[in-house]
């Protein structure tokens, strides 16, 4: 049986937001979260800015805790549609619409909107200077399928539970990745295994905070040199330029118009290693890459925001392609493939990259 349907305007109320005067400090740094599109890319319920109760009705407004929020203006709209669920009463700026469910389950409506993202992307209009705009009338006319309140609540709860499981797995992966980065820094930046060996002999005056006993498995422990040389690196190791370890923008062949996996900037995470699943798109021009390459954003603000991924989603031996705003990093054998990603996520490397920018890239 074909389900009934309503327009979004029939099942939800829309609220517009705004920005309180920056010249009035009493409006800012209060207890009310103030949502902007930049908060929505990796939304965890928190916002970068907050407003006071005095700001409500004076430039911005308060959405109820059951609100959904959708970004309707911004440069990111050409590549992605940002939709999030509020977790408390929240203020929001003029680039966002709050969607207040009316007699429809909030979770069901949220996932219904998520399913309509391709349609929404097609509705985005150019608003000048690279900015996209999602017209309100196109939002209001979206078709929302209806199955009755009980089934809609069940569907919404099922997908919300799956979403929670995905989020839990993402956080577990972030924890494991943080552990890997900490080990990488301990071994290859701070040289702590070698410092520990020196500390055990009383030879390292800067080793007050270093373990003074073997803290690795014996087969790993013996791989590290016993002391640092005069340059402050483990004896027998050498310092070298990064391009001896990493191939930057390696050459790959992909004939024009070939259907190949495609990743745009929106697919790259600001934290964690996994990109969104690639889509098939006819190759025109862009950076080419393979599995186990690292994609590193080279433009502002994506570089500063941490847009980076370790490619693992392509079919075996496939060549993918994507934005010209990526730098592709590939570890040169025998350097382990993940080294490129660990370097790309290292704080000192990223700081150096930002300092090396010319203009916006």
Short mmCIF file of N, CA, C and O in Angstrom, two decimals, residues 103-154:
data_model
loop_
_atom_site.label_atom_id
_atom_site.label_comp_id
_atom_site.label_asym_id
_atom_site.label_seq_id
_atom_site.Cartn_x
_atom_site.Cartn_y
_atom_site.Cartn_z
N UNK A 103 2.80 17.30 15.44
CA UNK A 103 2.06 16.03 15.31
C UNK A 103 2.79 15.02 14.43
O UNK A 103 2.16 14.29 13.63
N UNK A 104 4.10 14.97 14.54
CA UNK A 104 4.90 13.96 13.85
C UNK A 104 6.12 13.69 14.73
O UNK A 104 6.65 14.60 15.40
N UNK A 105 6.55 12.44 14.78
CA UNK A 105 7.68 12.07 15.61
C UNK A 105 8.95 12.78 15.14
O UNK A 105 9.26 12.79 13.94
N UNK A 106 9.67 13.37 16.07
CA UNK A 106 10.85 14.16 15.71
C UNK A 106 11.92 13.32 15.04
O UNK A 106 12.51 13.71 14.02
N UNK A 107 12.20 12.12 15.58
CA UNK A 107 13.23 11.28 14.98
C UNK A 107 12.83 10.85 13.58
O UNK A 107 13.67 10.82 12.66
N UNK A 108 11.56 10.49 13.40
CA UNK A 108 11.09 10.10 12.08
C UNK A 108 11.27 11.24 11.09
O UNK A 108 11.75 11.03 9.96
N UNK A 109 10.91 12.46 11.50
CA UNK A 109 11.05 13.60 10.59
C UNK A 109 12.52 13.88 10.28
O UNK A 109 12.88 14.17 9.14
N UNK A 110 13.38 13.74 11.28
CA UNK A 110 14.81 13.97 11.06
C UNK A 110 15.36 13.03 10.00
O UNK A 110 16.05 13.46 9.06
N UNK A 111 15.05 11.73 10.12
CA UNK A 111 15.60 10.78 9.15
C UNK A 111 14.91 10.89 7.79
O UNK A 111 15.52 10.61 6.75
N UNK A 112 13.64 11.32 7.79
CA UNK A 112 12.98 11.59 6.51
C UNK A 112 13.70 12.72 5.77
O UNK A 112 13.93 12.65 4.56
N UNK A 113 14.08 13.77 6.51
CA UNK A 113 14.81 14.87 5.89
C UNK A 113 16.19 14.42 5.42
O UNK A 113 16.67 14.83 4.35
N UNK A 114 16.85 13.58 6.21
CA UNK A 114 18.16 13.06 5.80
C UNK A 114 18.05 12.30 4.49
O UNK A 114 18.94 12.37 3.63
N UNK A 115 16.96 11.58 4.30
CA UNK A 115 16.78 10.81 3.06
C UNK A 115 16.56 11.71 1.85
O UNK A 115 16.71 11.28 0.71
N UNK A 116 16.18 12.96 2.10
CA UNK A 116 15.90 13.91 1.02
C UNK A 116 17.08 14.83 0.71
O UNK A 116 16.93 15.78 -0.05
N UNK A 117 18.26 14.53 1.28
CA UNK A 117 19.43 15.39 1.05
C UNK A 117 19.75 15.55 -0.43
O UNK A 117 20.04 16.68 -0.89
N UNK A 118 19.74 14.48 -1.26
CA UNK A 118 20.01 14.70 -2.69
C UNK A 118 19.06 15.70 -3.33
O UNK A 118 19.48 16.53 -4.15
N UNK A 119 17.77 15.62 -2.97
CA UNK A 119 16.80 16.57 -3.50
C UNK A 119 17.11 17.99 -3.02
O UNK A 119 17.01 18.96 -3.77
N UNK A 120 17.49 18.11 -1.75
CA UNK A 120 17.82 19.42 -1.20
C UNK A 120 19.05 20.03 -1.87
O UNK A 120 19.10 21.22 -2.15
N UNK A 121 20.06 19.19 -2.13
CA UNK A 121 21.25 19.69 -2.82
C UNK A 121 20.89 20.25 -4.20
O UNK A 121 21.46 21.25 -4.64
N UNK A 122 19.95 19.59 -4.86
CA UNK A 122 19.52 20.06 -6.17
C UNK A 122 18.74 21.36 -6.11
O UNK A 122 18.61 22.06 -7.12
N UNK A 123 18.23 21.72 -4.93
CA UNK A 123 17.45 22.94 -4.78
C UNK A 123 18.29 24.15 -4.39
O UNK A 123 17.79 25.27 -4.36
N UNK A 124 19.58 23.93 -4.09
CA UNK A 124 20.43 25.03 -3.64
C UNK A 124 20.68 26.01 -4.79
O UNK A 124 20.98 25.61 -5.91
N UNK A 125 20.53 27.29 -4.48
CA UNK A 125 20.76 28.35 -5.46
C UNK A 125 22.02 29.13 -5.12
O UNK A 125 22.41 29.21 -3.95
N UNK A 126 22.65 29.70 -6.13
CA UNK A 126 23.82 30.54 -5.92
C UNK A 126 23.39 31.89 -5.37
O UNK A 126 22.43 32.50 -5.88
N UNK A 127 24.08 32.35 -4.31
CA UNK A 127 23.74 33.64 -3.69
C UNK A 127 24.91 34.62 -3.79
O UNK A 127 24.93 35.62 -3.08
N UNK A 128 25.88 34.34 -4.66
CA UNK A 128 27.00 35.25 -4.86
C UNK A 128 28.19 34.94 -3.99
O UNK A 128 28.04 34.47 -2.86
N UNK A 129 29.40 35.16 -4.54
CA UNK A 129 30.66 34.97 -3.82
C UNK A 129 30.81 33.54 -3.29
O UNK A 129 31.36 33.33 -2.21
N UNK A 130 30.31 32.56 -4.04
CA UNK A 130 30.45 31.17 -3.65
C UNK A 130 29.47 30.69 -2.61
O UNK A 130 29.51 29.54 -2.19
N UNK A 131 28.57 31.55 -2.18
CA UNK A 131 27.59 31.19 -1.14
C UNK A 131 26.39 30.50 -1.77
O UNK A 131 25.92 30.88 -2.85
N UNK A 132 25.89 29.49 -1.10
CA UNK A 132 24.67 28.82 -1.53
C UNK A 132 23.49 29.22 -0.67
O UNK A 132 23.65 29.61 0.49
N UNK A 133 22.29 29.10 -1.23
CA UNK A 133 21.06 29.44 -0.49
C UNK A 133 20.00 28.38 -0.76
O UNK A 133 19.80 27.97 -1.91
N UNK A 134 19.36 27.92 0.29
CA UNK A 134 18.28 26.94 0.17
C UNK A 134 16.97 27.67 0.40
O UNK A 134 16.66 28.06 1.53
N UNK A 135 16.17 27.88 -0.66
CA UNK A 135 14.94 28.67 -0.52
C UNK A 135 13.94 28.01 0.43
O UNK A 135 13.75 26.79 0.41
N UNK A 136 13.29 28.83 1.23
CA UNK A 136 12.32 28.32 2.20
C UNK A 136 11.16 27.63 1.51
O UNK A 136 10.66 26.60 2.00
N UNK A 137 10.70 28.16 0.38
CA UNK A 137 9.56 27.54 -0.29
C UNK A 137 9.88 26.13 -0.79
O UNK A 137 9.00 25.25 -0.80
N UNK A 138 11.15 25.88 -1.14
CA UNK A 138 11.53 24.53 -1.55
C UNK A 138 11.54 23.59 -0.35
O UNK A 138 11.17 22.41 -0.45
N UNK A 139 11.96 24.11 0.78
CA UNK A 139 11.89 23.31 2.01
C UNK A 139 10.45 22.98 2.36
O UNK A 139 10.12 21.83 2.68
N UNK A 140 9.61 23.97 2.33
CA UNK A 140 8.21 23.78 2.74
C UNK A 140 7.48 22.79 1.85
O UNK A 140 6.55 22.09 2.30
N UNK A 141 7.90 22.68 0.59
CA UNK A 141 7.20 21.81 -0.35
C UNK A 141 7.73 20.37 -0.36
O UNK A 141 7.20 19.52 -1.10
N UNK A 142 8.75 20.07 0.45
CA UNK A 142 9.27 18.71 0.49
C UNK A 142 8.17 17.72 0.89
O UNK A 142 7.36 18.00 1.78
N UNK A 143 8.17 16.56 0.24
CA UNK A 143 7.17 15.55 0.52
C UNK A 143 7.64 14.61 1.62
O UNK A 143 8.69 13.96 1.49
N UNK A 144 6.90 14.54 2.71
CA UNK A 144 7.21 13.67 3.84
C UNK A 144 6.22 12.51 3.86
O UNK A 144 5.01 12.73 3.99
N UNK A 145 6.68 11.26 3.71
CA UNK A 145 5.76 10.11 3.75
C UNK A 145 5.17 9.95 5.14
O UNK A 145 5.83 10.22 6.14
N UNK A 146 3.95 9.46 5.21
CA UNK A 146 3.28 9.26 6.50
C UNK A 146 2.82 7.81 6.64
O UNK A 146 2.29 7.20 5.70
N UNK A 147 3.03 7.23 7.82
CA UNK A 147 2.69 5.84 8.09
C UNK A 147 1.82 5.67 9.33
O UNK A 147 1.59 4.55 9.78
N UNK A 148 1.40 6.76 9.91
CA UNK A 148 0.65 6.69 11.15
C UNK A 148 1.58 6.90 12.34
O UNK A 148 2.76 6.53 12.30
N UNK A 149 1.06 7.49 13.43
CA UNK A 149 1.94 7.89 14.54
C UNK A 149 2.68 6.73 15.19
O UNK A 149 3.85 6.88 15.56
N UNK A 150 2.04 5.58 15.37
CA UNK A 150 2.70 4.47 16.06
C UNK A 150 3.88 3.93 15.24
O UNK A 150 4.98 3.72 15.77
N UNK A 151 3.66 3.69 13.95
CA UNK A 151 4.72 3.16 13.11
C UNK A 151 5.82 4.20 12.92
O UNK A 151 7.02 3.86 12.93
N UNK A 152 5.46 5.46 12.78
CA UNK A 152 6.47 6.50 12.63
C UNK A 152 7.36 6.59 13.87
O UNK A 152 8.58 6.75 13.76
N UNK A 153 6.76 6.47 15.04
CA UNK A 153 7.54 6.50 16.28
C UNK A 153 8.48 5.31 16.34
O UNK A 153 9.66 5.44 16.74
N UNK A 154 7.99 4.13 15.92
CA UNK A 154 8.83 2.94 15.92
C UNK A 154 9.99 3.09 14.94
O UNK A 154 11.15 2.76 15.27
#
